């Protein structure tokens, strides 16, 4: 959530910056709600002052021999009911303004390029040469089915956009997740973290998925009680919310890594990537989250993105790094790098990680703070996160980049210890 004072003081700048995201900031609505809130609060405060003054007058009348009931009736009149009405109006105005602020995306940083969609993203780096073969490359669907990757079985037990794995495929999938966790926790300094896969509405509001993106979530009504759960769309939600409504007194940065399943309805992706594992309702991801002080956040984004890149480099998977343009930038993000891995079966780069800095946008929604030891005062944290990596898409990339003409898959060297020394997966 944006700072209301920042909006008031920089309204033209905010309008211009949000235009990068294609968001039309309604200045008139904001100013009307802001003025209504201030007016209602002022009226309530004025009435409270009148009540305090009236209380002294009541005491004087009682001292002159008037009964307390008559003195109160003569002096107070409708002040109590007027105060109640004014406080209710102030509360409603406050909520209306908060609802508006919750619907406004984060302001993109100046470094974010203008652009409408992914076609306007800026290529920053290319690592490795696109894998080439002396034979016609297959995609992961044709490669995986003889090896234990089944979309028919996924559809049988759940429906479309689900997969089932068995044998070597299931082991390879697990090996990738364990490898990523080990690298990030042992080499990059992240604390391995286990979190719930179900979260409450407040958690999703804190990281920015709600209220705007409810149709993309799986909601789970509770059998008892009036509060629903939601399946997590990413570990970003529960891990970032570990700092919610708290003042952290320890050293920064705080770096956490978590491996979880993720669940997305893909409501806006009808007809897109219907073949294979690229766009599933359920998939696994290893998520990196950092909490830093304001002056660290830009450097932390470069570091975090580099940590995700390390996984691709250790797996020797060709990829490119792009800086997202405003039109492709997420709702809560101030700046984002996407890592796109080369898929020979599609002959194109596809996203495998998205690494973002949010400034204090999420922290303000969550009231996630740290105590600055130099001042002793609480300050909003800056939050960052990124995929390190999406496990299913990494499996896709391994299958397609390490395929052999007979349909077998060479196991990347760094994964062989996790596969009990297995070097080749054969049909």
Tab-separated table of C-alpha atoms in Angstrom:
chain	number	residue	atom	x	y	z
A	1	UNK	CA	0.000	0.000	0.000
A	2	UNK	CA	1.280	3.440	-0.877
A	3	UNK	CA	1.906	6.024	1.826
A	4	UNK	CA	-1.044	8.421	1.810
A	5	UNK	CA	1.227	11.365	2.652
A	6	UNK	CA	3.474	10.461	-0.285
A	7	UNK	CA	0.443	10.460	-2.600
A	8	UNK	CA	-0.754	13.842	-1.294
A	9	UNK	CA	2.672	15.447	-1.696
A	10	UNK	CA	3.555	13.865	-5.060
A	11	UNK	CA	0.238	13.313	-6.787
A	12	UNK	CA	1.446	14.202	-10.300
A	13	UNK	CA	4.485	11.951	-9.896
A	14	UNK	CA	2.297	9.090	-8.669
A	15	UNK	CA	-0.117	9.465	-11.586
A	16	UNK	CA	2.737	9.470	-14.083
A	17	UNK	CA	4.534	6.490	-12.538
A	18	UNK	CA	1.382	4.392	-12.274
A	19	UNK	CA	0.760	5.157	-15.943
A	20	UNK	CA	3.755	2.893	-16.664
A	21	UNK	CA	1.627	0.033	-15.367
A	22	UNK	CA	-1.345	1.149	-17.423
A	23	UNK	CA	-3.167	2.158	-14.228
A	24	UNK	CA	-5.430	5.199	-14.305
A	25	UNK	CA	-5.115	6.924	-10.945
A	26	UNK	CA	-8.402	8.609	-10.034
A	27	UNK	CA	-7.182	11.823	-8.459
A	28	UNK	CA	-10.675	13.239	-7.922
A	29	UNK	CA	-11.872	10.131	-6.058
A	30	UNK	CA	-8.740	10.057	-3.900
A	31	UNK	CA	-9.034	13.729	-2.961
A	32	UNK	CA	-12.768	13.457	-2.254
A	33	UNK	CA	-12.300	10.475	0.062
A	34	UNK	CA	-9.282	12.046	1.724
A	35	UNK	CA	-11.228	15.266	2.342
A	36	UNK	CA	-14.282	13.360	3.608
A	37	UNK	CA	-12.074	11.471	6.055
A	38	UNK	CA	-10.420	14.648	7.350
A	39	UNK	CA	-13.767	16.462	7.656
A	40	UNK	CA	-15.381	13.597	9.566
A	41	UNK	CA	-12.419	13.331	11.950
A	42	UNK	CA	-12.418	17.108	12.506
A	43	UNK	CA	-16.167	17.112	13.279
A	44	UNK	CA	-15.794	14.231	15.736
A	45	UNK	CA	-12.895	15.992	17.490
A	46	UNK	CA	-14.823	19.279	17.644
A	47	UNK	CA	-17.841	17.558	19.190
A	48	UNK	CA	-15.617	15.828	21.748
A	49	UNK	CA	-14.200	19.237	22.732
A	50	UNK	CA	-17.754	20.614	23.056
A	51	UNK	CA	-18.693	17.674	25.259
A	52	UNK	CA	-15.731	18.329	27.517
A	53	UNK	CA	-16.714	21.991	27.812
A	54	UNK	CA	-20.342	21.029	28.449
A	55	UNK	CA	-19.320	18.725	31.289
A	56	UNK	CA	-17.935	21.725	33.160
A	57	UNK	CA	-21.193	23.638	32.612
A	58	UNK	CA	-23.181	20.693	34.013
A	59	UNK	CA	-21.073	20.763	37.153
A	60	UNK	CA	-21.754	24.463	37.567
A	61	UNK	CA	-25.526	24.026	37.195
A	62	UNK	CA	-25.571	21.182	39.698
A	63	UNK	CA	-23.674	23.454	42.073
A	64	UNK	CA	-26.482	26.009	41.670
A	65	UNK	CA	-29.052	23.415	42.827
A	66	UNK	CA	-30.229	21.876	39.511
A	67	UNK	CA	-30.664	18.094	39.418
A	68	UNK	CA	-27.994	16.155	37.452
A	69	UNK	CA	-30.598	14.871	34.988
A	70	UNK	CA	-31.982	18.345	34.260
A	71	UNK	CA	-28.498	19.872	34.045
A	72	UNK	CA	-27.343	17.207	31.577
A	73	UNK	CA	-30.486	17.553	29.467
A	74	UNK	CA	-30.133	21.355	29.339
A	75	UNK	CA	-26.439	21.430	28.389
A	76	UNK	CA	-25.707	18.249	26.434
A	77	UNK	CA	-28.692	18.186	24.122
A	78	UNK	CA	-27.830	15.866	21.224
A	79	UNK	CA	-24.046	16.023	21.624
A	80	UNK	CA	-23.676	12.320	22.477
A	81	UNK	CA	-25.714	11.167	19.494
A	82	UNK	CA	-23.920	13.691	17.269
A	83	UNK	CA	-20.544	12.327	18.424
A	84	UNK	CA	-21.633	8.756	17.720
A	85	UNK	CA	-22.798	9.746	14.250
A	86	UNK	CA	-19.600	11.701	13.513
A	87	UNK	CA	-17.356	8.845	14.695
A	88	UNK	CA	-19.286	6.398	12.520
A	89	UNK	CA	-18.924	8.687	9.514
A	90	UNK	CA	-15.190	9.022	10.208
A	91	UNK	CA	-14.860	5.251	10.442
A	92	UNK	CA	-16.702	4.755	7.154
A	93	UNK	CA	-14.620	7.427	5.439
A	94	UNK	CA	-11.418	5.828	6.779
A	95	UNK	CA	-12.486	2.424	5.444
A	96	UNK	CA	-13.449	3.830	2.039
A	97	UNK	CA	-10.068	5.513	1.725
A	98	UNK	CA	-8.262	2.336	2.800
A	99	UNK	CA	-10.236	0.310	0.239
A	100	UNK	CA	-9.118	2.746	-2.457
A	101	UNK	CA	-5.468	2.593	-1.329
A	102	UNK	CA	-5.597	-1.221	-1.311
A	103	UNK	CA	-6.663	-1.150	-4.967
A	104	UNK	CA	-3.759	1.065	-6.112
A	105	UNK	CA	-0.664	-0.830	-7.338
A	106	UNK	CA	2.867	-0.087	-6.261
A	107	UNK	CA	4.736	2.698	-8.014
A	108	UNK	CA	7.391	1.334	-10.420
A	109	UNK	CA	10.953	2.504	-9.979
A	110	UNK	CA	12.460	4.982	-12.431
A	111	UNK	CA	14.622	2.193	-13.915
A	112	UNK	CA	11.528	0.301	-15.086
A	113	UNK	CA	11.174	0.802	-18.859
A	114	UNK	CA	7.936	1.854	-20.521
A	115	UNK	CA	6.111	-0.878	-22.403
A	116	UNK	CA	2.775	-2.600	-22.838
A	117	UNK	CA	3.572	-6.284	-22.315
A	118	UNK	CA	6.277	-8.968	-22.272
A	119	UNK	CA	7.329	-8.058	-25.798
A	120	UNK	CA	8.653	-4.749	-24.434
A	121	UNK	CA	10.803	-6.232	-21.658
A	122	UNK	CA	14.476	-5.306	-21.721
A	123	UNK	CA	17.026	-8.087	-22.163
A	124	UNK	CA	19.834	-7.595	-19.628
A	125	UNK	CA	21.912	-10.766	-19.944
A	126	UNK	CA	22.154	-14.023	-21.893
A	127	UNK	CA	23.952	-16.976	-20.274
A	128	UNK	CA	24.958	-20.013	-22.321
A	129	UNK	CA	24.136	-20.957	-25.886
A	130	UNK	CA	20.691	-22.353	-26.748
A	131	UNK	CA	20.993	-26.136	-26.732
A	132	UNK	CA	21.193	-27.624	-30.227
A	133	UNK	CA	20.850	-31.275	-31.245
A	134	UNK	CA	21.697	-33.356	-34.317
A	135	UNK	CA	18.149	-34.718	-34.134
A	136	UNK	CA	14.701	-33.146	-33.850
A	137	UNK	CA	14.191	-32.140	-30.223
A	138	UNK	CA	11.065	-33.374	-28.440
A	139	UNK	CA	9.124	-31.397	-25.874
A	140	UNK	CA	8.790	-32.494	-22.251
A	141	UNK	CA	5.375	-34.072	-22.759
A	142	UNK	CA	6.606	-36.570	-25.352
A	143	UNK	CA	9.830	-37.130	-23.413
A	144	UNK	CA	8.213	-37.475	-20.002
A	145	UNK	CA	5.351	-39.861	-20.654
A	146	UNK	CA	7.563	-42.970	-21.173
A	147	UNK	CA	9.564	-41.951	-18.083
A	148	UNK	CA	6.734	-41.634	-15.543
A	149	UNK	CA	5.269	-38.180	-16.193
A	150	UNK	CA	1.530	-38.586	-16.793
A	151	UNK	CA	-0.988	-35.879	-17.577
A	152	UNK	CA	-3.730	-38.451	-18.148
A	153	UNK	CA	-3.388	-39.708	-14.573
A	154	UNK	CA	-3.387	-36.140	-13.275
A	155	UNK	CA	-6.607	-35.479	-15.179
A	156	UNK	CA	-8.096	-38.766	-13.903
A	157	UNK	CA	-7.804	-37.831	-10.238
A	158	UNK	CA	-8.161	-34.045	-10.442
A	159	UNK	CA	-8.834	-32.659	-13.928
A	160	UNK	CA	-6.995	-30.711	-16.593
A	161	UNK	CA	-3.806	-28.813	-15.732
A	162	UNK	CA	-2.661	-31.425	-13.204
A	163	UNK	CA	0.171	-33.945	-13.527
A	164	UNK	CA	1.165	-37.171	-11.797
A	165	UNK	CA	4.734	-38.490	-11.600
A	166	UNK	CA	6.166	-41.863	-10.704
A	167	UNK	CA	9.519	-43.617	-10.604
A	168	UNK	CA	12.488	-41.671	-11.874
A	169	UNK	CA	10.395	-38.614	-12.742
A	170	UNK	CA	9.153	-38.253	-9.167
A	171	UNK	CA	12.704	-38.710	-7.884
A	172	UNK	CA	14.087	-36.138	-10.309
A	173	UNK	CA	11.409	-33.658	-9.272
A	174	UNK	CA	12.270	-34.193	-5.590
A	175	UNK	CA	15.992	-34.043	-6.327
A	176	UNK	CA	15.617	-30.621	-7.947
A	177	UNK	CA	13.796	-29.204	-4.914
A	178	UNK	CA	16.340	-30.648	-2.466
A	179	UNK	CA	19.242	-29.381	-4.570
A	180	UNK	CA	17.792	-25.856	-4.653
A	181	UNK	CA	17.142	-25.830	-0.892
A	182	UNK	CA	20.665	-27.026	-0.163
A	183	UNK	CA	22.316	-24.417	-2.388
A	184	UNK	CA	20.282	-21.535	-0.999
A	185	UNK	CA	20.565	-22.560	2.657
A	186	UNK	CA	24.215	-23.713	2.618
A	187	UNK	CA	25.786	-21.346	0.068
A	188	UNK	CA	23.559	-18.263	0.001
A	189	UNK	CA	22.701	-17.856	3.684
A	190	UNK	CA	18.931	-18.420	3.626
A	191	UNK	CA	17.177	-20.028	6.576
A	192	UNK	CA	15.098	-23.004	5.469
A	193	UNK	CA	11.511	-22.400	6.491
A	194	UNK	CA	8.336	-24.512	6.611
A	195	UNK	CA	5.014	-22.683	6.371
A	196	UNK	CA	1.274	-23.466	6.070
A	197	UNK	CA	-0.163	-24.118	2.607
A	198	UNK	CA	-3.482	-22.571	3.690
A	199	UNK	CA	-3.629	-18.907	4.676
A	200	UNK	CA	-6.252	-16.422	5.806
A	201	UNK	CA	-7.511	-13.439	3.859
A	202	UNK	CA	-5.385	-10.983	5.816
A	203	UNK	CA	-2.195	-12.737	4.688
A	204	UNK	CA	-3.135	-12.370	1.019
A	205	UNK	CA	-4.096	-8.733	1.530
A	206	UNK	CA	-0.690	-8.163	3.108
A	207	UNK	CA	1.281	-9.292	0.051
A	208	UNK	CA	-1.131	-7.785	-2.476
A	209	UNK	CA	-2.967	-10.785	-3.974
A	210	UNK	CA	-6.211	-9.539	-2.433
A	211	UNK	CA	-8.498	-7.831	-3.025
A	212	UNK	CA	-7.649	-7.467	-6.725
A	213	UNK	CA	-6.797	-11.049	-7.729
A	214	UNK	CA	-9.360	-13.171	-5.902
A	215	UNK	CA	-10.390	-14.998	-9.081
A	216	UNK	CA	-6.854	-16.374	-9.407
A	217	UNK	CA	-7.035	-18.065	-5.986
A	218	UNK	CA	-8.529	-21.297	-4.691
A	219	UNK	CA	-10.793	-20.447	-1.748
A	220	UNK	CA	-11.559	-23.136	0.847
A	221	UNK	CA	-14.727	-22.482	2.892
A	222	UNK	CA	-14.454	-23.674	6.483
A	223	UNK	CA	-17.019	-26.175	7.708
A	224	UNK	CA	-17.256	-24.189	10.927
A	225	UNK	CA	-16.770	-20.482	11.355
A	226	UNK	CA	-17.206	-17.576	8.969
A	227	UNK	CA	-13.611	-17.103	7.795
A	228	UNK	CA	-12.371	-18.892	4.692
A	229	UNK	CA	-8.944	-20.285	3.968
A	230	UNK	CA	-7.094	-19.859	0.677
A	231	UNK	CA	-4.582	-22.238	-0.899
A	232	UNK	CA	-1.312	-20.372	-1.303
A	233	UNK	CA	-0.461	-19.164	-4.842
A	234	UNK	CA	3.204	-18.922	-3.780
A	235	UNK	CA	5.260	-19.331	-0.598
A	236	UNK	CA	5.789	-15.564	-0.775
A	237	UNK	CA	2.465	-15.164	1.027
A	238	UNK	CA	3.019	-17.179	4.223
A	239	UNK	CA	6.771	-16.491	4.462
A	240	UNK	CA	6.457	-12.701	4.059
A	241	UNK	CA	3.573	-12.634	6.537
A	242	UNK	CA	5.780	-14.162	9.226
A	243	UNK	CA	6.787	-10.543	9.908
A	244	UNK	CA	3.224	-9.186	9.933
A	245	UNK	CA	2.132	-6.985	12.850
A	246	UNK	CA	5.557	-7.170	14.439
A	247	UNK	CA	8.616	-5.052	15.183
A	248	UNK	CA	11.762	-7.049	14.477
A	249	UNK	CA	14.679	-6.283	16.788
A	250	UNK	CA	17.370	-8.468	15.207
A	251	UNK	CA	19.976	-7.852	12.507
A	252	UNK	CA	19.060	-7.356	8.856
A	253	UNK	CA	18.824	-8.737	6.250
A	254	UNK	CA	16.580	-11.680	7.150
A	255	UNK	CA	16.706	-14.297	4.374
A	256	UNK	CA	14.314	-17.246	4.188
A	257	UNK	CA	13.837	-20.080	1.692
A	258	UNK	CA	10.811	-22.374	1.527
A	259	UNK	CA	9.730	-25.258	-0.691
A	260	UNK	CA	5.958	-25.506	-1.063
A	261	UNK	CA	3.301	-26.527	-3.516
A	262	UNK	CA	1.546	-23.558	-5.121
A	263	UNK	CA	-2.050	-23.398	-6.310
A	264	UNK	CA	-3.429	-21.067	-8.983
A	265	UNK	CA	-6.764	-21.102	-10.769
A	266	UNK	CA	-5.208	-19.551	-13.913
A	267	UNK	CA	-8.507	-17.731	-14.398
A	268	UNK	CA	-7.101	-15.350	-16.998
A	269	UNK	CA	-5.124	-17.907	-18.984
A	270	UNK	CA	-7.856	-19.808	-20.813
A	271	UNK	CA	-6.380	-21.515	-23.866
A	272	UNK	CA	-2.767	-20.630	-22.959
A	273	UNK	CA	-0.125	-23.336	-22.434
A	274	UNK	CA	-2.695	-26.109	-22.210
A	275	UNK	CA	-0.068	-28.706	-23.142
A	276	UNK	CA	2.268	-29.944	-20.447
A	277	UNK	CA	3.567	-28.471	-17.211
A	278	UNK	CA	4.127	-24.823	-18.085
A	279	UNK	CA	0.834	-23.605	-16.612
A	280	UNK	CA	-0.587	-25.928	-13.956
A	281	UNK	CA	-3.146	-25.497	-11.185
A	282	UNK	CA	-0.684	-27.144	-8.779
A	283	UNK	CA	3.090	-26.879	-8.967
A	284	UNK	CA	6.087	-26.795	-6.625
A	285	UNK	CA	8.372	-23.859	-6.119
A	286	UNK	CA	11.396	-22.995	-4.009
A	287	UNK	CA	10.853	-19.403	-2.908
A	288	UNK	CA	13.441	-16.882	-1.729
A	289	UNK	CA	12.301	-14.044	0.569
A	290	UNK	CA	14.373	-11.218	2.015
A	291	UNK	CA	13.562	-8.513	4.573
A	292	UNK	CA	15.989	-5.595	4.413
A	293	UNK	CA	16.377	-1.961	5.415
A	294	UNK	CA	15.450	0.651	2.804
A	295	UNK	CA	18.976	1.450	1.648
A	296	UNK	CA	19.708	-2.251	1.055
A	297	UNK	CA	16.777	-3.104	-1.197
A	298	UNK	CA	18.251	-2.313	-4.630
A	299	UNK	CA	21.422	-4.291	-3.935
A	300	UNK	CA	19.350	-7.089	-2.395
A	301	UNK	CA	17.380	-7.473	-5.632
A	302	UNK	CA	20.589	-7.977	-7.597
A	303	UNK	CA	21.823	-10.473	-4.992
A	304	UNK	CA	18.572	-12.440	-4.822
A	305	UNK	CA	18.307	-12.627	-8.611
A	306	UNK	CA	21.908	-13.819	-8.725
A	307	UNK	CA	21.047	-16.609	-6.285
A	308	UNK	CA	18.302	-17.850	-8.620
A	309	UNK	CA	20.705	-17.594	-11.558
A	310	UNK	CA	23.206	-19.779	-9.706
A	311	UNK	CA	20.769	-22.704	-9.807
A	312	UNK	CA	20.444	-22.414	-13.580
A	313	UNK	CA	24.203	-22.120	-13.985
A	314	UNK	CA	24.919	-25.149	-11.791
A	315	UNK	CA	22.395	-27.124	-13.861
A	316	UNK	CA	24.055	-25.736	-17.017
A	317	UNK	CA	20.720	-24.575	-18.404
A	318	UNK	CA	20.894	-21.701	-20.937
A	319	UNK	CA	18.824	-18.709	-19.873
A	320	UNK	CA	18.352	-14.998	-20.280
A	321	UNK	CA	17.587	-12.250	-17.778
A	322	UNK	CA	15.071	-9.524	-18.614
A	323	UNK	CA	13.958	-6.370	-16.823
A	324	UNK	CA	10.172	-6.173	-16.915
A	325	UNK	CA	8.551	-3.138	-18.489
A	326	UNK	CA	5.767	-1.288	-16.709
A	327	UNK	CA	2.983	-3.070	-18.551
A	328	UNK	CA	4.297	-6.505	-17.523
A	329	UNK	CA	5.165	-5.553	-13.947
A	330	UNK	CA	3.198	-7.164	-11.121
A	331	UNK	CA	0.672	-5.299	-8.989
A	332	UNK	CA	2.849	-5.069	-5.853
A	333	UNK	CA	6.282	-4.948	-7.505
A	334	UNK	CA	8.438	-1.837	-7.868
A	335	UNK	CA	10.995	-3.601	-10.112
A	336	UNK	CA	11.266	-7.178	-11.401
A	337	UNK	CA	13.764	-9.353	-13.223
A	338	UNK	CA	12.498	-12.464	-14.988
A	339	UNK	CA	14.811	-15.385	-15.701
A	340	UNK	CA	13.782	-17.259	-18.840
A	341	UNK	CA	15.216	-20.710	-19.535
A	342	UNK	CA	15.776	-22.083	-23.042
A	343	UNK	CA	13.380	-24.891	-24.001
A	344	UNK	CA	14.509	-26.763	-27.143
A	345	UNK	CA	11.091	-28.393	-27.538
A	346	UNK	CA	9.503	-24.960	-27.952
A	347	UNK	CA	12.542	-23.239	-29.459
A	348	UNK	CA	12.060	-20.274	-27.146
A	349	UNK	CA	12.916	-18.885	-23.744
A	350	UNK	CA	10.238	-19.365	-21.056
A	351	UNK	CA	9.967	-17.793	-17.608
A	352	UNK	CA	11.346	-19.936	-14.793
A	353	UNK	CA	11.844	-17.300	-12.087
A	354	UNK	CA	10.534	-13.850	-11.251
A	355	UNK	CA	12.526	-11.779	-8.725
A	356	UNK	CA	11.052	-8.560	-7.358
A	357	UNK	CA	11.567	-5.746	-4.902
A	358	UNK	CA	8.469	-4.206	-3.327
A	359	UNK	CA	9.996	-1.376	-1.322
A	360	UNK	CA	7.818	-0.796	1.757
A	361	UNK	CA	4.581	-1.453	-0.180
A	362	UNK	CA	3.889	-4.897	1.326
A	363	UNK	CA	5.293	-3.954	4.722
A	364	UNK	CA	2.858	-1.035	5.033
A	365	UNK	CA	-0.077	-3.359	4.290
A	366	UNK	CA	1.226	-5.887	6.842
A	367	UNK	CA	2.670	-3.402	9.364
A	368	UNK	CA	5.948	-5.340	9.191
A	369	UNK	CA	8.617	-3.220	10.883
A	370	UNK	CA	12.100	-3.354	12.337
A	371	UNK	CA	13.629	-1.290	15.121
A	372	UNK	CA	16.427	0.911	13.868
A	373	UNK	CA	19.164	0.632	16.523
A	374	UNK	CA	20.493	4.061	15.569
A	375	UNK	CA	17.233	5.812	16.429
A	376	UNK	CA	15.438	3.229	18.552
A	377	UNK	CA	12.314	3.801	16.435
A	378	UNK	CA	10.327	1.282	14.353
A	379	UNK	CA	10.613	1.611	10.561
A	380	UNK	CA	8.896	-0.238	7.747
A	381	UNK	CA	10.881	-3.115	6.293
A	382	UNK	CA	11.567	-3.482	2.588
A	383	UNK	CA	10.571	-6.888	1.180
A	384	UNK	CA	11.837	-8.899	-1.791
A	385	UNK	CA	11.141	-12.334	-3.170
A	386	UNK	CA	11.866	-14.564	-6.123
A	387	UNK	CA	11.592	-18.114	-7.379
A	388	UNK	CA	14.712	-20.048	-6.784
A	389	UNK	CA	13.347	-21.873	-8.900
A	390	UNK	CA	9.937	-23.108	-10.046
A	391	UNK	CA	10.539	-26.855	-9.655
A	392	UNK	CA	8.162	-28.099	-12.357
A	393	UNK	CA	9.484	-25.729	-14.994
A	394	UNK	CA	13.043	-26.665	-14.041
A	395	UNK	CA	12.094	-30.306	-14.570
A	396	UNK	CA	10.773	-29.339	-18.002
A	397	UNK	CA	14.042	-27.569	-18.802
A	398	UNK	CA	16.155	-30.534	-17.681
A	399	UNK	CA	14.121	-32.985	-19.751
A	400	UNK	CA	14.330	-30.884	-22.900
A	401	UNK	CA	17.951	-29.728	-22.598
A	402	UNK	CA	19.384	-33.085	-21.482
A	403	UNK	CA	17.441	-35.333	-23.875
A	404	UNK	CA	19.113	-37.911	-26.102
A	405	UNK	CA	17.965	-39.210	-29.448
A	406	UNK	CA	16.630	-42.470	-27.946
A	407	UNK	CA	14.372	-40.540	-25.551
A	408	UNK	CA	16.573	-41.028	-22.498
A	409	UNK	CA	17.584	-38.140	-20.235
A	410	UNK	CA	21.093	-37.479	-18.962
A	411	UNK	CA	20.932	-36.538	-15.277
A	412	UNK	CA	22.803	-33.248	-14.644
A	413	UNK	CA	25.964	-33.884	-12.657
A	414	UNK	CA	24.906	-31.755	-9.679
A	415	UNK	CA	21.728	-33.842	-9.283
A	416	UNK	CA	23.353	-37.286	-9.362
A	417	UNK	CA	24.099	-37.392	-5.617
A	418	UNK	CA	20.372	-36.800	-5.036
A	419	UNK	CA	19.518	-39.587	-7.514
A	420	UNK	CA	21.819	-42.187	-5.855
A	421	UNK	CA	24.361	-41.871	-8.618
A	422	UNK	CA	21.922	-42.409	-11.493
A	423	UNK	CA	23.440	-40.925	-14.663
A	424	UNK	CA	20.761	-41.598	-17.302
A	425	UNK	CA	16.992	-41.995	-17.035
A	426	UNK	CA	15.771	-44.448	-19.643
A	427	UNK	CA	12.253	-45.321	-20.821
